[in-house]
XYZ file of C-alpha atoms in Angstrom:
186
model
C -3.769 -5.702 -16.233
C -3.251 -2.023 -17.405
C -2.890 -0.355 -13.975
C 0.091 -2.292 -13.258
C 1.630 -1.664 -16.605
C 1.241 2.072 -16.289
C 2.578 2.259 -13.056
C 5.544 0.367 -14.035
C 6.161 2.880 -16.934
C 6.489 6.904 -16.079
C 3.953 8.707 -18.530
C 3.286 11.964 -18.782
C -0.150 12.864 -17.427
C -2.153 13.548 -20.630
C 0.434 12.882 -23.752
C -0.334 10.202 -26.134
C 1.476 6.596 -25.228
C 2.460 4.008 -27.736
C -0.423 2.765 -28.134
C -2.239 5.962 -29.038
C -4.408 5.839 -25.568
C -4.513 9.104 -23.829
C -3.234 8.380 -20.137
C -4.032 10.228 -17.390
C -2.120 9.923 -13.761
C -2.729 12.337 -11.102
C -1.762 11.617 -7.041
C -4.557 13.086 -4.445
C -3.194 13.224 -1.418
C -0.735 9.869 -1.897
C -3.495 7.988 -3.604
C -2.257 7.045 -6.932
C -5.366 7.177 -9.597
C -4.564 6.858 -13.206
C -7.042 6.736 -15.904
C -6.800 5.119 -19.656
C -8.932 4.394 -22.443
C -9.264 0.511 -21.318
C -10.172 1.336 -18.244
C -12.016 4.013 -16.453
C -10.370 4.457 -13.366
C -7.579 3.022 -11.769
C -6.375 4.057 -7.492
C -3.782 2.687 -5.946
C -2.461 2.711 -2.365
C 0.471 1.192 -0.927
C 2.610 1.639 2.131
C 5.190 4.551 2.292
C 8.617 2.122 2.258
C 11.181 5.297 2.416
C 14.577 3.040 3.379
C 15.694 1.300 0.019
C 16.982 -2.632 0.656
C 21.003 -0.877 0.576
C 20.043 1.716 3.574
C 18.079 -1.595 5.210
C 21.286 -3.420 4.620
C 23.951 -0.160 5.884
C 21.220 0.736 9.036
C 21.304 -3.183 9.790
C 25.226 -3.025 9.505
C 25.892 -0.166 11.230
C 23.389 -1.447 14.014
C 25.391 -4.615 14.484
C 28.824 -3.170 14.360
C 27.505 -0.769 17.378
C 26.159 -3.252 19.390
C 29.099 -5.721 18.735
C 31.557 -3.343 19.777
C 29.422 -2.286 22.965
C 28.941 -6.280 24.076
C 32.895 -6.502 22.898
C 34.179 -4.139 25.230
C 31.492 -4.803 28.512
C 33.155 -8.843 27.636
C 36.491 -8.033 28.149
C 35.530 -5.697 31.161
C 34.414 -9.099 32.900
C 30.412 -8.769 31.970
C 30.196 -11.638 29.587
C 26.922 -12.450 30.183
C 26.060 -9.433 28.146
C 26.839 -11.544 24.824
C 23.713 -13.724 24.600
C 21.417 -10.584 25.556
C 23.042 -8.899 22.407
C 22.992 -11.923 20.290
C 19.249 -12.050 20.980
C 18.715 -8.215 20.386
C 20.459 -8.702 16.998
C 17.731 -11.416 16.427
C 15.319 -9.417 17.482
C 16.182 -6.490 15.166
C 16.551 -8.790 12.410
C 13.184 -10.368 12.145
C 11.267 -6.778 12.718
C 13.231 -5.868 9.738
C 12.623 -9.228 8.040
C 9.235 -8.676 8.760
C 8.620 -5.145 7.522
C 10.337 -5.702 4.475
C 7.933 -9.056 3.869
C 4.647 -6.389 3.473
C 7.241 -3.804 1.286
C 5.116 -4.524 -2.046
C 1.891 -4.376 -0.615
C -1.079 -2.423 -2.058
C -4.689 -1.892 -2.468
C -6.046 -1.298 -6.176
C -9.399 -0.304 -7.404
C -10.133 -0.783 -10.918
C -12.961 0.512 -12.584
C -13.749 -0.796 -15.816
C -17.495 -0.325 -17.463
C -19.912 -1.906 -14.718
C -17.313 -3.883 -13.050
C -15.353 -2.378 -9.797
C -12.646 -4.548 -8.690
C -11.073 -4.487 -5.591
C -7.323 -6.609 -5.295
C -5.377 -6.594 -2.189
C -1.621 -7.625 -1.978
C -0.933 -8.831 1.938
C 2.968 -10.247 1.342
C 2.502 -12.764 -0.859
C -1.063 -13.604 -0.809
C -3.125 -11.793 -3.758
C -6.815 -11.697 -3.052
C -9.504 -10.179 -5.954
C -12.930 -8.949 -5.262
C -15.803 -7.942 -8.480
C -18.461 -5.903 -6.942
C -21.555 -4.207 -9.876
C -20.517 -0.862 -10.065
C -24.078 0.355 -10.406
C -24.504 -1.565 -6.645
C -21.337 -0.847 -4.606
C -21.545 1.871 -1.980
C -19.070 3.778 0.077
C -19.065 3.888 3.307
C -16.826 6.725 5.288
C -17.633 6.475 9.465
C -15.153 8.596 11.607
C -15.012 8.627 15.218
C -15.194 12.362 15.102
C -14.246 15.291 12.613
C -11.710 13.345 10.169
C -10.282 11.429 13.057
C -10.613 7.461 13.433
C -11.900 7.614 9.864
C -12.830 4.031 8.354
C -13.738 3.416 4.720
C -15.475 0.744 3.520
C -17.321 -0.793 0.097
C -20.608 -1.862 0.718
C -22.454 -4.395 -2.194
C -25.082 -6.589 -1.510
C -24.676 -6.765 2.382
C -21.008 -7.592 1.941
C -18.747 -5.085 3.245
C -15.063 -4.959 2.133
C -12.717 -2.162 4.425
C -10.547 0.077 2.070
C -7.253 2.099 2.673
C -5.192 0.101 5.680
C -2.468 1.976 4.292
C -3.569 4.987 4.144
C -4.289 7.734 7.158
C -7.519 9.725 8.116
C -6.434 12.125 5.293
C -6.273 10.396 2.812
C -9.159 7.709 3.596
C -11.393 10.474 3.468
C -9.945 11.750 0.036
C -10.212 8.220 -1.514
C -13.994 8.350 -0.128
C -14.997 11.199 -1.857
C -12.642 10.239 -5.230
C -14.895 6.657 -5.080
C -17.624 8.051 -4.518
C -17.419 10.769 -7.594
C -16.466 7.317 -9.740
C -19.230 4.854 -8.724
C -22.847 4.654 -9.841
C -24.107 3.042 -13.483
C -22.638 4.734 -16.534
């Protein structure tokens, strides 16, 4: 698929490629939307993963070399029941970080391409692809109040699909309006 190709590749927004396509990548508000020749538009929205897998692995370190040390000394002070409680903590520590590093590669793209929108969704490993008719999707955009509690959503044919779990109210709103400047029959 072109999106992923361009995003793997740094272009510069508006110079000619390799294949003589005039690219176009701009970021609103942390949403990613590129657009090609191929296809029309392209957004993108993953999670913001800031801590690379060598600060995981030197905060995870550093973590256990604390704690051991603390349980060490309270041990040899006569509290050795403190050892299982740390053991456990380590554990515990381990699998929230096992966990958040599962959903690292997560994302949310919308492709538009002609007539056809199409919505794919990366939960860990599970990869699940949506085709809605351009010319029938709608956007939906509810917030609780004034650009608080905001909830997007793409509406086709009574089906209704929620956008932007990665995003905040910010930039839900922003990918709202972007979607809705993009939809419609061309």
């Amino acid at each position: 698929m072109p999106c992923y190709f361009i995003q793997r590749r740094q272009r510069v927004a508006g110079h000619p490629t390799n294949d003589n396509k005039r690219d176009l990548q701009v970021m609103y508000g942390g949403i990613q939307i590129t657009q090609t020749g191929a296809v029309d538009c392209c957004i993108t929205a993953r999670p913001n993963c800031s801590l690379s897998r060598s600060g995981k692995i030197l905060v995870l370190a550093s973590f256990f070399l604390i704690l051991s040390v603390t349980a060490g000394v309270f041990a040899m002070m006569g509290a050795w029941p403190i050892l299982p409680f740390a053991g456990l903590e380590m554990l515990a520590v381990l699998l929230a970080f096992y966990q958040v590093s599962c959903h690292e590669r997560d994302y949310e793209r919308i492709t538009i391409e002609g007539n056809t929108l199409v919505l794919e969704r990366r939960d860990n490993v599970r990869v699940m692809r949506s085709e809605y008719n351009r010319c029938w999707a709608q956007v939906v955009l509810q917030c609780r109040s004034v650009g608080q509690q905001c909830r997007v959503a793409l509406r086709s044919h009574g089906a209704e699909q929620e956008l932007g779990r990665h995003l905040n109210d910010e930039q839900r709103t922003e990918l709202a309006h972007q979607l809705e400047r993009r939809l419609g029959c061309q």
